[in-house]
PDB file of N, CA and C in Angstrom:
ATOM      1  N   UNK A  14      73.519 111.000  98.501  1.00 73.00           N
ATOM      2  CA  UNK A  14      72.348 110.786  97.686  1.00 73.00           C
ATOM      3  C   UNK A  14      72.802 110.239  96.339  1.00 73.00           C
ATOM      4  N   UNK A  15      72.116 109.230  95.902  1.00 85.00           N
ATOM      5  CA  UNK A  15      72.417 108.607  94.629  1.00 85.00           C
ATOM      6  C   UNK A  15      71.831 109.430  93.494  1.00 85.00           C
ATOM      7  N   UNK A  16      72.434 109.331  92.333  1.00 90.00           N
ATOM      8  CA  UNK A  16      71.945 110.069  91.166  1.00 90.00           C
ATOM      9  C   UNK A  16      70.540 109.573  90.800  1.00 90.00           C
ATOM     10  N   UNK A  17      69.632 110.526  90.583  1.00 91.00           N
ATOM     11  CA  UNK A  17      68.251 110.184  90.240  1.00 91.00           C
ATOM     12  C   UNK A  17      68.091 110.063  88.728  1.00 91.00           C
ATOM     13  N   UNK A  18      67.285 109.083  88.331  1.00 94.00           N
ATOM     14  CA  UNK A  18      66.988 108.933  86.908  1.00 94.00           C
ATOM     15  C   UNK A  18      65.868 109.900  86.534  1.00 94.00           C
ATOM     16  N   UNK A  19      65.715 110.183  85.247  1.00 93.00           N
ATOM     17  CA  UNK A  19      64.602 111.054  84.836  1.00 93.00           C
ATOM     18  C   UNK A  19      63.231 110.526  85.289  1.00 93.00           C
ATOM     19  N   UNK A  20      63.059 109.232  85.317  1.00 95.00           N
ATOM     20  CA  UNK A  20      61.781 108.654  85.770  1.00 95.00           C
ATOM     21  C   UNK A  20      61.544 108.958  87.244  1.00 95.00           C
ATOM     22  N   UNK A  21      62.592 108.816  88.074  1.00 94.00           N
ATOM     23  CA  UNK A  21      62.453 109.106  89.507  1.00 94.00           C
ATOM     24  C   UNK A  21      62.152 110.586  89.736  1.00 94.00           C
ATOM     25  N   UNK A  22      62.768 111.460  88.950  1.00 93.00           N
ATOM     26  CA  UNK A  22      62.515 112.897  89.094  1.00 93.00           C
ATOM     27  C   UNK A  22      61.062 113.205  88.749  1.00 93.00           C
ATOM     28  N   UNK A  23      60.548 112.568  87.692  1.00 95.00           N
ATOM     29  CA  UNK A  23      59.135 112.784  87.322  1.00 95.00           C
ATOM     30  C   UNK A  23      58.188 112.284  88.407  1.00 95.00           C
ATOM     31  N   UNK A  24      58.553 111.160  89.052  1.00 95.00           N
ATOM     32  CA  UNK A  24      57.720 110.642  90.144  1.00 95.00           C
ATOM     33  C   UNK A  24      57.681 111.636  91.308  1.00 95.00           C
ATOM     34  N   UNK A  25      58.803 112.227  91.635  1.00 93.00           N
ATOM     35  CA  UNK A  25      58.843 113.234  92.699  1.00 93.00           C
ATOM     36  C   UNK A  25      58.004 114.438  92.295  1.00 93.00           C
ATOM     37  N   UNK A  26      58.110 114.839  91.032  1.00 94.00           N
ATOM     38  CA  UNK A  26      57.331 115.975  90.529  1.00 94.00           C
ATOM     39  C   UNK A  26      55.826 115.687  90.620  1.00 94.00           C
ATOM     40  N   UNK A  27      55.456 114.453  90.309  1.00 96.00           N
ATOM     41  CA  UNK A  27      54.037 114.073  90.361  1.00 96.00           C
ATOM     42  C   UNK A  27      53.499 114.056  91.791  1.00 96.00           C
ATOM     43  N   UNK A  28      54.391 113.941  92.799  1.00 96.00           N
ATOM     44  CA  UNK A  28      53.950 113.936  94.196  1.00 96.00           C
ATOM     45  C   UNK A  28      53.521 115.321  94.660  1.00 96.00           C
ATOM     46  N   UNK A  29      53.910 116.348  93.905  1.00 95.00           N
ATOM     47  CA  UNK A  29      53.455 117.688  94.245  1.00 95.00           C
ATOM     48  C   UNK A  29      54.595 118.630  94.571  1.00 95.00           C
ATOM     49  N   UNK A  30      54.223 119.921  94.765  1.00 94.00           N
ATOM     50  CA  UNK A  30      55.231 120.947  95.016  1.00 94.00           C
ATOM     51  C   UNK A  30      56.048 120.717  96.282  1.00 94.00           C
ATOM     52  N   UNK A  31      55.441 120.167  97.313  1.00 96.00           N
ATOM     53  CA  UNK A  31      56.175 119.954  98.563  1.00 96.00           C
ATOM     54  C   UNK A  31      57.315 118.942  98.369  1.00 96.00           C
ATOM     55  N   UNK A  32      57.091 117.906  97.583  1.00 95.00           N
ATOM     56  CA  UNK A  32      58.129 116.900  97.325  1.00 95.00           C
ATOM     57  C   UNK A  32      59.287 117.520  96.535  1.00 95.00           C
ATOM     58  N   UNK A  33      58.953 118.389  95.569  1.00 95.00           N
ATOM     59  CA  UNK A  33      60.002 119.046  94.779  1.00 95.00           C
ATOM     60  C   UNK A  33      60.811 119.994  95.672  1.00 95.00           C
ATOM     61  N   UNK A  34      60.126 120.737  96.544  1.00 96.00           N
ATOM     62  CA  UNK A  34      60.813 121.652  97.452  1.00 96.00           C
ATOM     63  C   UNK A  34      61.740 120.868  98.384  1.00 96.00           C
ATOM     64  N   UNK A  35      61.281 119.717  98.899  1.00 95.00           N
ATOM     65  CA  UNK A  35      62.122 118.892  99.767  1.00 95.00           C
ATOM     66  C   UNK A  35      63.374 118.407  99.026  1.00 95.00           C
ATOM     67  N   UNK A  36      63.179 117.976  97.763  1.00 95.00           N
ATOM     68  CA  UNK A  36      64.309 117.494  96.976  1.00 95.00           C
ATOM     69  C   UNK A  36      65.327 118.612  96.730  1.00 95.00           C
ATOM     70  N   UNK A  37      64.834 119.782  96.344  1.00 95.00           N
ATOM     71  CA  UNK A  37      65.731 120.909  96.075  1.00 95.00           C
ATOM     72  C   UNK A  37      66.448 121.332  97.354  1.00 95.00           C
ATOM     73  N   UNK A  38      65.772 121.314  98.473  1.00 96.00           N
ATOM     74  CA  UNK A  38      66.392 121.658  99.755  1.00 96.00           C
ATOM     75  C   UNK A  38      67.503 120.665 100.095  1.00 96.00           C
ATOM     76  N   UNK A  39      67.240 119.375  99.878  1.00 95.00           N
ATOM     77  CA  UNK A  39      68.274 118.359 100.125  1.00 95.00           C
ATOM     78  C   UNK A  39      69.488 118.588  99.218  1.00 95.00           C
ATOM     79  N   UNK A  40      69.209 118.930  97.972  1.00 95.00           N
ATOM     80  CA  UNK A  40      70.306 119.168  97.032  1.00 95.00           C
ATOM     81  C   UNK A  40      71.146 120.371  97.453  1.00 95.00           C
ATOM     82  N   UNK A  41      70.491 121.439  97.909  1.00 96.00           N
ATOM     83  CA  UNK A  41      71.243 122.615  98.367  1.00 96.00           C
ATOM     84  C   UNK A  41      72.053 122.307  99.625  1.00 96.00           C
ATOM     85  N   UNK A  42      71.514 121.454 100.510  1.00 96.00           N
ATOM     86  CA  UNK A  42      72.264 121.049 101.698  1.00 96.00           C
ATOM     87  C   UNK A  42      73.537 120.286 101.291  1.00 96.00           C
ATOM     88  N   UNK A  43      73.385 119.411 100.313  1.00 95.00           N
ATOM     89  CA  UNK A  43      74.539 118.653  99.829  1.00 95.00           C
ATOM     90  C   UNK A  43      75.563 119.596  99.207  1.00 95.00           C
ATOM     91  N   UNK A  44      75.113 120.554  98.425  1.00 96.00           N
ATOM     92  CA  UNK A  44      76.016 121.521  97.790  1.00 96.00           C
ATOM     93  C   UNK A  44      76.761 122.324  98.849  1.00 96.00           C
ATOM     94  N   UNK A  45      76.048 122.783  99.886  1.00 97.00           N
ATOM     95  CA  UNK A  45      76.693 123.553 100.958  1.00 97.00           C
ATOM     96  C   UNK A  45      77.758 122.723 101.676  1.00 97.00           C
ATOM     97  N   UNK A  46      77.444 121.443 101.947  1.00 97.00           N
ATOM     98  CA  UNK A  46      78.408 120.578 102.624  1.00 97.00           C
ATOM     99  C   UNK A  46      79.648 120.360 101.760  1.00 97.00           C
ATOM    100  N   UNK A  47      79.437 120.128 100.469  1.00 97.00           N
ATOM    101  CA  UNK A  47      80.563 119.907  99.568  1.00 97.00           C
ATOM    102  C   UNK A  47      81.419 121.164  99.408  1.00 97.00           C
ATOM    103  N   UNK A  48      80.783 122.339  99.361  1.00 97.00           N
ATOM    104  CA  UNK A  48      81.542 123.589  99.261  1.00 97.00           C
ATOM    105  C   UNK A  48      82.415 123.800 100.491  1.00 97.00           C
ATOM    106  N   UNK A  49      81.878 123.471 101.666  1.00 97.00           N
ATOM    107  CA  UNK A  49      82.689 123.637 102.876  1.00 97.00           C
ATOM    108  C   UNK A  49      83.842 122.638 102.895  1.00 97.00           C
ATOM    109  N   UNK A  50      83.619 121.416 102.396  1.00 97.00           N
ATOM    110  CA  UNK A  50      84.706 120.436 102.312  1.00 97.00           C
ATOM    111  C   UNK A  50      85.784 120.904 101.335  1.00 97.00           C
ATOM    112  N   UNK A  51      85.372 121.459 100.197  1.00 97.00           N
ATOM    113  CA  UNK A  51      86.334 121.960  99.219  1.00 97.00           C
ATOM    114  C   UNK A  51      87.156 123.095  99.831  1.00 97.00           C
ATOM    115  N   UNK A  52      86.506 123.984 100.548  1.00 97.00           N
ATOM    116  CA  UNK A  52      87.213 125.092 101.189  1.00 97.00           C
ATOM    117  C   UNK A  52      88.237 124.567 102.199  1.00 97.00           C
ATOM    118  N   UNK A  53      87.842 123.577 103.012  1.00 97.00           N
ATOM    119  CA  UNK A  53      88.750 123.011 104.009  1.00 97.00           C
ATOM    120  C   UNK A  53      89.928 122.309 103.322  1.00 97.00           C
ATOM    121  N   UNK A  54      89.664 121.585 102.228  1.00 97.00           N
ATOM    122  CA  UNK A  54      90.743 120.886 101.527  1.00 97.00           C
ATOM    123  C   UNK A  54      91.699 121.866 100.853  1.00 97.00           C
ATOM    124  N   UNK A  55      91.184 122.968 100.324  1.00 97.00           N
ATOM    125  CA  UNK A  55      92.061 123.981  99.729  1.00 97.00           C
ATOM    126  C   UNK A  55      92.958 124.609 100.792  1.00 97.00           C
ATOM    127  N   UNK A  56      92.404 124.885 101.962  1.00 97.00           N
ATOM    128  CA  UNK A  56      93.205 125.456 103.049  1.00 97.00           C
ATOM    129  C   UNK A  56      94.284 124.467 103.494  1.00 97.00           C
ATOM    130  N   UNK A  57      93.923 123.194 103.582  1.00 97.00           N
ATOM    131  CA  UNK A  57      94.892 122.163 103.973  1.00 97.00           C
ATOM    132  C   UNK A  57      95.993 122.044 102.924  1.00 97.00           C
ATOM    133  N   UNK A  58      95.621 122.066 101.653  1.00 96.00           N
ATOM    134  CA  UNK A  58      96.611 121.998 100.579  1.00 96.00           C
ATOM    135  C   UNK A  58      97.560 123.184 100.614  1.00 96.00           C
ATOM    136  N   UNK A  59      97.039 124.379 100.867  1.00 95.00           N
ATOM    137  CA  UNK A  59      97.884 125.571 100.938  1.00 95.00           C
ATOM    138  C   UNK A  59      98.865 125.465 102.108  1.00 95.00           C
ATOM    139  N   UNK A  60      98.403 124.942 103.238  1.00 93.00           N
ATOM    140  CA  UNK A  60      99.271 124.772 104.403  1.00 93.00           C
ATOM    141  C   UNK A  60     100.376 123.756 104.105  1.00 93.00           C
ATOM    142  N   UNK A  61     100.031 122.661 103.442  1.00 92.00           N
ATOM    143  CA  UNK A  61     101.035 121.658 103.100  1.00 92.00           C
ATOM    144  C   UNK A  61     102.050 122.211 102.098  1.00 92.00           C
ATOM    145  N   UNK A  62     101.597 122.982 101.136  1.00 91.00           N
ATOM    146  CA  UNK A  62     102.516 123.613 100.178  1.00 91.00           C
ATOM    147  C   UNK A  62     103.480 124.561 100.896  1.00 91.00           C
ATOM    148  N   UNK A  63     102.965 125.302 101.864  1.00 87.00           N
ATOM    149  CA  UNK A  63     103.802 126.228 102.621  1.00 87.00           C
ATOM    150  C   UNK A  63     104.863 125.460 103.405  1.00 87.00           C
ATOM    151  N   UNK A  64     104.471 124.319 103.984  1.00 84.00           N
ATOM    152  CA  UNK A  64     105.418 123.518 104.750  1.00 84.00           C
ATOM    153  C   UNK A  64     106.488 122.900 103.854  1.00 84.00           C
ATOM    154  N   UNK A  65     106.100 122.487 102.657  1.00 82.00           N
ATOM    155  CA  UNK A  65     107.058 121.861 101.746  1.00 82.00           C
ATOM    156  C   UNK A  65     108.118 122.861 101.312  1.00 82.00           C
ATOM    157  N   UNK A  66     107.743 124.098 101.085  1.00 81.00           N
ATOM    158  CA  UNK A  66     108.677 125.102 100.584  1.00 81.00           C
ATOM    159  C   UNK A  66     109.452 125.816 101.689  1.00 81.00           C
ATOM    160  N   UNK A  67     109.245 125.426 102.944  1.00 80.00           N
ATOM    161  CA  UNK A  67     109.944 126.071 104.051  1.00 80.00           C
ATOM    162  C   UNK A  67     111.336 125.467 104.204  1.00 80.00           C
ATOM    163  N   UNK A  68     112.341 126.314 104.388  1.00 77.00           N
ATOM    164  CA  UNK A  68     113.709 125.854 104.633  1.00 77.00           C
ATOM    165  C   UNK A  68     114.376 126.809 105.610  1.00 77.00           C
ATOM    166  N   UNK A  69     115.674 126.649 105.798  1.00 77.00           N
ATOM    167  CA  UNK A  69     116.362 127.468 106.800  1.00 77.00           C
ATOM    168  C   UNK A  69     116.474 128.928 106.380  1.00 77.00           C
ATOM    169  N   UNK A  70     116.276 129.233 105.110  1.00 78.00           N
ATOM    170  CA  UNK A  70     116.385 130.619 104.647  1.00 78.00           C
ATOM    171  C   UNK A  70     115.112 131.426 104.912  1.00 78.00           C
ATOM    172  N   UNK A  71     113.949 130.761 104.943  1.00 80.00           N
ATOM    173  CA  UNK A  71     112.703 131.505 105.115  1.00 80.00           C
ATOM    174  C   UNK A  71     111.936 131.083 106.370  1.00 80.00           C
ATOM    175  N   UNK A  72     112.624 130.497 107.338  1.00 81.00           N
ATOM    176  CA  UNK A  72     111.985 130.133 108.599  1.00 81.00           C
ATOM    177  C   UNK A  72     113.050 130.122 109.688  1.00 81.00           C
ATOM    178  N   UNK A  73     112.650 129.731 110.883  1.00 82.00           N
ATOM    179  CA  UNK A  73     113.606 129.695 111.990  1.00 82.00           C
ATOM    180  C   UNK A  73     114.258 128.325 112.122  1.00 82.00           C
ATOM    181  N   UNK A  74     114.173 127.487 111.112  1.00 81.00           N
ATOM    182  CA  UNK A  74     114.796 126.176 111.160  1.00 81.00           C
ATOM    183  C   UNK A  74     116.316 126.299 111.039  1.00 81.00           C
ATOM    184  N   UNK A  75     117.052 125.368 111.669  1.00 84.00           N
ATOM    185  CA  UNK A  75     118.505 125.381 111.499  1.00 84.00           C
ATOM    186  C   UNK A  75     118.871 124.862 110.105  1.00 84.00           C
ATOM    187  N   UNK A  76     120.044 125.201 109.596  1.00 79.00           N
ATOM    188  CA  UNK A  76     120.447 124.731 108.260  1.00 79.00           C
ATOM    189  C   UNK A  76     120.476 123.216 108.141  1.00 79.00           C
ATOM    190  N   UNK A  77     120.708 122.516 109.247  1.00 79.00           N
ATOM    191  CA  UNK A  77     120.750 121.055 109.175  1.00 79.00           C
ATOM    192  C   UNK A  77     119.381 120.466 108.853  1.00 79.00           C
ATOM    193  N   UNK A  78     118.306 121.236 109.049  1.00 76.00           N
ATOM    194  CA  UNK A  78     116.962 120.740 108.752  1.00 76.00           C
ATOM    195  C   UNK A  78     116.661 120.756 107.263  1.00 76.00           C
ATOM    196  N   UNK A  79     117.523 121.386 106.462  1.00 76.00           N
ATOM    197  CA  UNK A  79     117.282 121.423 105.017  1.00 76.00           C
ATOM    198  C   UNK A  79     117.448 120.051 104.389  1.00 76.00           C
ATOM    199  N   UNK A  80     118.236 119.188 104.988  1.00 75.00           N
ATOM    200  CA  UNK A  80     118.421 117.844 104.466  1.00 75.00           C
ATOM    201  C   UNK A  80     119.198 117.852 103.166  1.00 75.00           C
ATOM    202  N   UNK A  81     118.870 116.903 102.290  1.00 75.00           N
ATOM    203  CA  UNK A  81     119.599 116.751 101.038  1.00 75.00           C
ATOM    204  C   UNK A  81     119.066 117.644  99.933  1.00 75.00           C
ATOM    205  N   UNK A  82     118.015 118.378 100.187  1.00 67.00           N
ATOM    206  CA  UNK A  82     117.428 119.236  99.166  1.00 67.00           C
ATOM    207  C   UNK A  82     118.108 120.598  99.081  1.00 67.00           C
ATOM    208  N   UNK A  83     119.199 120.758  99.825  1.00 63.00           N
ATOM    209  CA  UNK A  83     119.895 122.042  99.834  1.00 63.00           C
ATOM    210  C   UNK A  83     120.459 122.318  98.438  1.00 63.00           C
ATOM    211  N   UNK A  84     120.294 123.519  97.908  1.00 69.00           N
ATOM    212  CA  UNK A  84     120.839 123.810  96.580  1.00 69.00           C
ATOM    213  C   UNK A  84     122.366 123.844  96.626  1.00 69.00           C
ATOM    214  N   UNK A  85     123.019 123.483  95.529  1.00 73.00           N
ATOM    215  CA  UNK A  85     124.485 123.510  95.530  1.00 73.00           C
ATOM    216  C   UNK A  85     124.996 124.942  95.659  1.00 73.00           C
ATOM    217  N   UNK A  86     126.158 125.127  96.285  1.00 77.00           N
ATOM    218  CA  UNK A  86     126.691 126.488  96.427  1.00 77.00           C
ATOM    219  C   UNK A  86     127.026 127.074  95.064  1.00 77.00           C
ATOM    220  N   UNK A  87     126.826 128.358  94.923  1.00 81.00           N
ATOM    221  CA  UNK A  87     127.108 129.037  93.669  1.00 81.00           C
ATOM    222  C   UNK A  87     128.547 129.537  93.689  1.00 81.00           C
ATOM    223  N   UNK A  88     129.237 129.342  92.595  1.00 82.00           N
ATOM    224  CA  UNK A  88     130.636 129.755  92.506  1.00 82.00           C
ATOM    225  C   UNK A  88     130.725 131.275  92.455  1.00 82.00           C
ATOM    226  N   UNK A  89     131.708 131.822  93.157  1.00 82.00           N
ATOM    227  CA  UNK A  89     131.932 133.259  93.156  1.00 82.00           C
ATOM    228  C   UNK A  89     132.856 133.681  92.015  1.00 82.00           C
ATOM    229  N   UNK A  90     133.396 132.708  91.278  1.00 83.00           N
ATOM    230  CA  UNK A  90     134.326 133.017  90.190  1.00 83.00           C
ATOM    231  C   UNK A  90     133.574 133.516  88.970  1.00 83.00           C
ATOM    232  N   UNK A  91     134.189 134.419  88.280  1.00 83.00           N
ATOM    233  CA  UNK A  91     133.639 134.956  87.035  1.00 83.00           C
ATOM    234  C   UNK A  91     134.511 134.466  85.882  1.00 83.00           C
ATOM    235  N   UNK A  92     133.954 134.162  84.725  1.00 80.00           N
ATOM    236  CA  UNK A  92     134.778 133.722  83.604  1.00 80.00           C
ATOM    237  C   UNK A  92     135.735 134.822  83.159  1.00 80.00           C
ATOM    238  N   UNK A  93     136.982 134.414  82.861  1.00 81.00           N
ATOM    239  CA  UNK A  93     138.000 135.404  82.490  1.00 81.00           C
ATOM    240  C   UNK A  93     138.039 135.643  80.987  1.00 81.00           C
ATOM    241  N   UNK A  94     137.443 134.779  80.203  1.00 78.00           N
ATOM    242  CA  UNK A  94     137.489 134.920  78.763  1.00 78.00           C
ATOM    243  C   UNK A  94     138.600 134.114  78.133  1.00 78.00           C
ATOM    244  N   UNK A  95     139.506 133.571  78.936  1.00 77.00           N
ATOM    245  CA  UNK A  95     140.607 132.756  78.412  1.00 77.00           C
ATOM    246  C   UNK A  95     140.101 131.353  78.105  1.00 77.00           C
ATOM    247  N   UNK A  96     140.831 130.670  77.236  1.00 73.00           N
ATOM    248  CA  UNK A  96     140.521 129.285  76.936  1.00 73.00           C
ATOM    249  C   UNK A  96     140.954 128.409  78.100  1.00 73.00           C
ATOM    250  N   UNK A  97     140.246 127.320  78.315  1.00 75.00           N
ATOM    251  CA  UNK A  97     140.602 126.411  79.398  1.00 75.00           C
ATOM    252  C   UNK A  97     141.744 125.506  78.967  1.00 75.00           C
ATOM    253  N   UNK A  98     142.513 125.043  79.927  1.00 72.00           N
ATOM    254  CA  UNK A  98     143.603 124.118  79.652  1.00 72.00           C
ATOM    255  C   UNK A  98     144.951 124.817  79.682  1.00 72.00           C
ATOM    256  N   UNK A  99     145.997 124.029  79.541  1.00 68.00           N
ATOM    257  CA  UNK A  99     147.346 124.581  79.600  1.00 68.00           C
ATOM    258  C   UNK A  99     147.867 124.927  78.215  1.00 68.00           C
ATOM    259  N   UNK A 100     149.163 125.080  78.143  1.00 63.00           N
ATOM    260  CA  UNK A 100     149.783 125.392  76.859  1.00 63.00           C
ATOM    261  C   UNK A 100     149.764 124.151  75.980  1.00 63.00           C
ATOM    262  N   UNK A 101     149.677 124.341  74.660  1.00 62.00           N
ATOM    263  CA  UNK A 101     149.715 123.170  73.787  1.00 62.00           C
ATOM    264  C   UNK A 101     151.092 122.520  73.844  1.00 62.00           C
ATOM    265  N   UNK A 102     151.114 121.199  73.832  1.00 58.00           N
ATOM    266  CA  UNK A 102     152.354 120.442  73.939  1.00 58.00           C
ATOM    267  C   UNK A 102     152.578 119.726  72.619  1.00 58.00           C
ATOM    268  N   UNK A 103     153.804 119.751  72.135  1.00 58.00           N
ATOM    269  CA  UNK A 103     154.160 119.062  70.899  1.00 58.00           C
ATOM    270  C   UNK A 103     155.286 118.079  71.190  1.00 58.00           C
ATOM    271  N   UNK A 104     155.379 117.055  70.372  1.00 57.00           N
ATOM    272  CA  UNK A 104     156.437 116.068  70.521  1.00 57.00           C
ATOM    273  C   UNK A 104     157.599 116.460  69.620  1.00 57.00           C
ATOM    274  N   UNK A 105     158.787 116.395  70.156  1.00 57.00           N
ATOM    275  CA  UNK A 105     159.990 116.664  69.369  1.00 57.00           C
ATOM    276  C   UNK A 105     160.888 115.432  69.469  1.00 57.00           C
ATOM    277  N   UNK A 106     161.475 115.066  68.372  1.00 58.00           N
ATOM    278  CA  UNK A 106     162.391 113.942  68.400  1.00 58.00           C
ATOM    279  C   UNK A 106     163.803 114.486  68.243  1.00 58.00           C
ATOM    280  N   UNK A 107     164.571 114.390  69.318  1.00 58.00           N
ATOM    281  CA  UNK A 107     165.934 114.900  69.323  1.00 58.00           C
ATOM    282  C   UNK A 107     166.870 113.722  69.559  1.00 58.00           C
ATOM    283  N   UNK A 108     167.765 113.466  68.617  1.00 60.00           N
ATOM    284  CA  UNK A 108     168.766 112.405  68.712  1.00 60.00           C
ATOM    285  C   UNK A 108     168.134 111.061  69.040  1.00 60.00           C
ATOM    286  N   UNK A 109     166.980 110.741  68.432  1.00 58.00           N
ATOM    287  CA  UNK A 109     166.346 109.443  68.620  1.00 58.00           C
ATOM    288  C   UNK A 109     165.493 109.324  69.868  1.00 58.00           C
ATOM    289  N   UNK A 110     165.485 110.348  70.698  1.00 59.00           N
ATOM    290  CA  UNK A 110     164.659 110.319  71.907  1.00 59.00           C
ATOM    291  C   UNK A 110     163.477 111.259  71.728  1.00 59.00           C
ATOM    292  N   UNK A 111     162.306 110.842  72.216  1.00 54.00           N
ATOM    293  CA  UNK A 111     161.121 111.692  72.138  1.00 54.00           C
ATOM    294  C   UNK A 111     161.112 112.609  73.346  1.00 54.00           C
ATOM    295  N   UNK A 112     161.000 113.888  73.100  1.00 56.00           N
ATOM    296  CA  UNK A 112     160.949 114.875  74.185  1.00 56.00           C
ATOM    297  C   UNK A 112     159.688 115.704  74.000  1.00 56.00           C
ATOM    298  N   UNK A 113     159.191 116.227  75.086  1.00 53.00           N
ATOM    299  CA  UNK A 113     158.013 117.082  75.043  1.00 53.00           C
ATOM    300  C   UNK A 113     158.445 118.531  75.137  1.00 53.00           C
ATOM    301  N   UNK A 114     157.764 119.377  74.438  1.00 55.00           N
ATOM    302  CA  UNK A 114     158.074 120.803  74.518  1.00 55.00           C
ATOM    303  C   UNK A 114     156.756 121.574  74.498  1.00 55.00           C
ATOM    304  N   UNK A 115     156.749 122.673  75.185  1.00 54.00           N
ATOM    305  CA  UNK A 115     155.569 123.537  75.205  1.00 54.00           C
ATOM    306  C   UNK A 115     155.746 124.626  74.180  1.00 54.00           C
ATOM    307  N   UNK A 116     154.701 124.944  73.467  1.00 53.00           N
ATOM    308  CA  UNK A 116     154.775 125.973  72.440  1.00 53.00           C
ATOM    309  C   UNK A 116     154.313 127.287  73.043  1.00 53.00           C
ATOM    310  N   UNK A 117     155.137 128.285  73.009  1.00 52.00           N
ATOM    311  CA  UNK A 117     154.805 129.566  73.603  1.00 52.00           C
ATOM    312  C   UNK A 117     154.338 130.525  72.526  1.00 52.00           C
ATOM    313  N   UNK A 118     153.177 131.144  72.725  1.00 52.00           N
ATOM    314  CA  UNK A 118     152.667 132.098  71.760  1.00 52.00           C
ATOM    315  C   UNK A 118     153.425 133.424  71.824  1.00 52.00           C
ATOM    316  N   UNK A 119     153.959 133.724  72.983  1.00 50.00           N
ATOM    317  CA  UNK A 119     154.615 135.022  73.133  1.00 50.00           C
ATOM    318  C   UNK A 119     156.033 135.020  72.598  1.00 50.00           C
ATOM    319  N   UNK A 120     156.732 133.895  72.700  1.00 48.00           N
ATOM    320  CA  UNK A 120     158.128 133.878  72.288  1.00 48.00           C
ATOM    321  C   UNK A 120     158.322 133.291  70.897  1.00 48.00           C
ATOM    322  N   UNK A 121     157.269 132.644  70.360  1.00 47.00           N
ATOM    323  CA  UNK A 121     157.384 131.975  69.061  1.00 47.00           C
ATOM    324  C   UNK A 121     158.555 130.991  69.051  1.00 47.00           C
ATOM    325  N   UNK A 122     158.678 130.250  70.106  1.00 49.00           N
ATOM    326  CA  UNK A 122     159.775 129.303  70.198  1.00 49.00           C
ATOM    327  C   UNK A 122     159.298 128.093  70.996  1.00 49.00           C
ATOM    328  N   UNK A 123     160.048 127.027  70.938  1.00 50.00           N
ATOM    329  CA  UNK A 123     159.763 125.853  71.734  1.00 50.00           C
ATOM    330  C   UNK A 123     160.599 125.895  72.997  1.00 50.00           C
ATOM    331  N   UNK A 124     160.007 125.577  74.094  1.00 50.00           N
ATOM    332  CA  UNK A 124     160.716 125.544  75.363  1.00 50.00           C
ATOM    333  C   UNK A 124     160.721 124.091  75.834  1.00 50.00           C
ATOM    334  N   UNK A 125     161.871 123.454  75.935  1.00 52.00           N
ATOM    335  CA  UNK A 125     161.923 122.042  76.334  1.00 52.00           C
ATOM    336  C   UNK A 125     161.367 121.845  77.759  1.00 52.00           C
ATOM    337  N   UNK A 126     160.623 120.763  77.903  1.00 51.00           N
ATOM    338  CA  UNK A 126     160.079 120.442  79.213  1.00 51.00           C
ATOM    339  C   UNK A 126     160.863 119.348  79.917  1.00 51.00           C
ATOM    340  N   UNK A 127     161.721 118.659  79.239  1.00 50.00           N
ATOM    341  CA  UNK A 127     162.489 117.619  79.908  1.00 50.00           C
ATOM    342  C   UNK A 127     162.904 116.529  78.984  1.00 50.00           C
TER     343      UNK A 127
END
């Protein structure tokens, strides 16, 4: 049904109570049909949402059905509190040759690396 203008509504009103009752009945029929369509679309949307969120962890699907959306594995390692990286390395020049040495915090000395 197309939207009625105020003039058309007045014309229906001028036709008498039966015309107004018919119009209101048609409008309620349209409302009932639209409500049932909305209910069906909400149910369909809920079903599609359920299907999208289904994976091998919450259904009987095999893990290969997860595809590329599988979350990355979580590391079992815990941080130790130590700084990352190796021992600090310093350059030493001995007899005109550059040599590398590691600085040890425990010995307070340089240990030649080669």
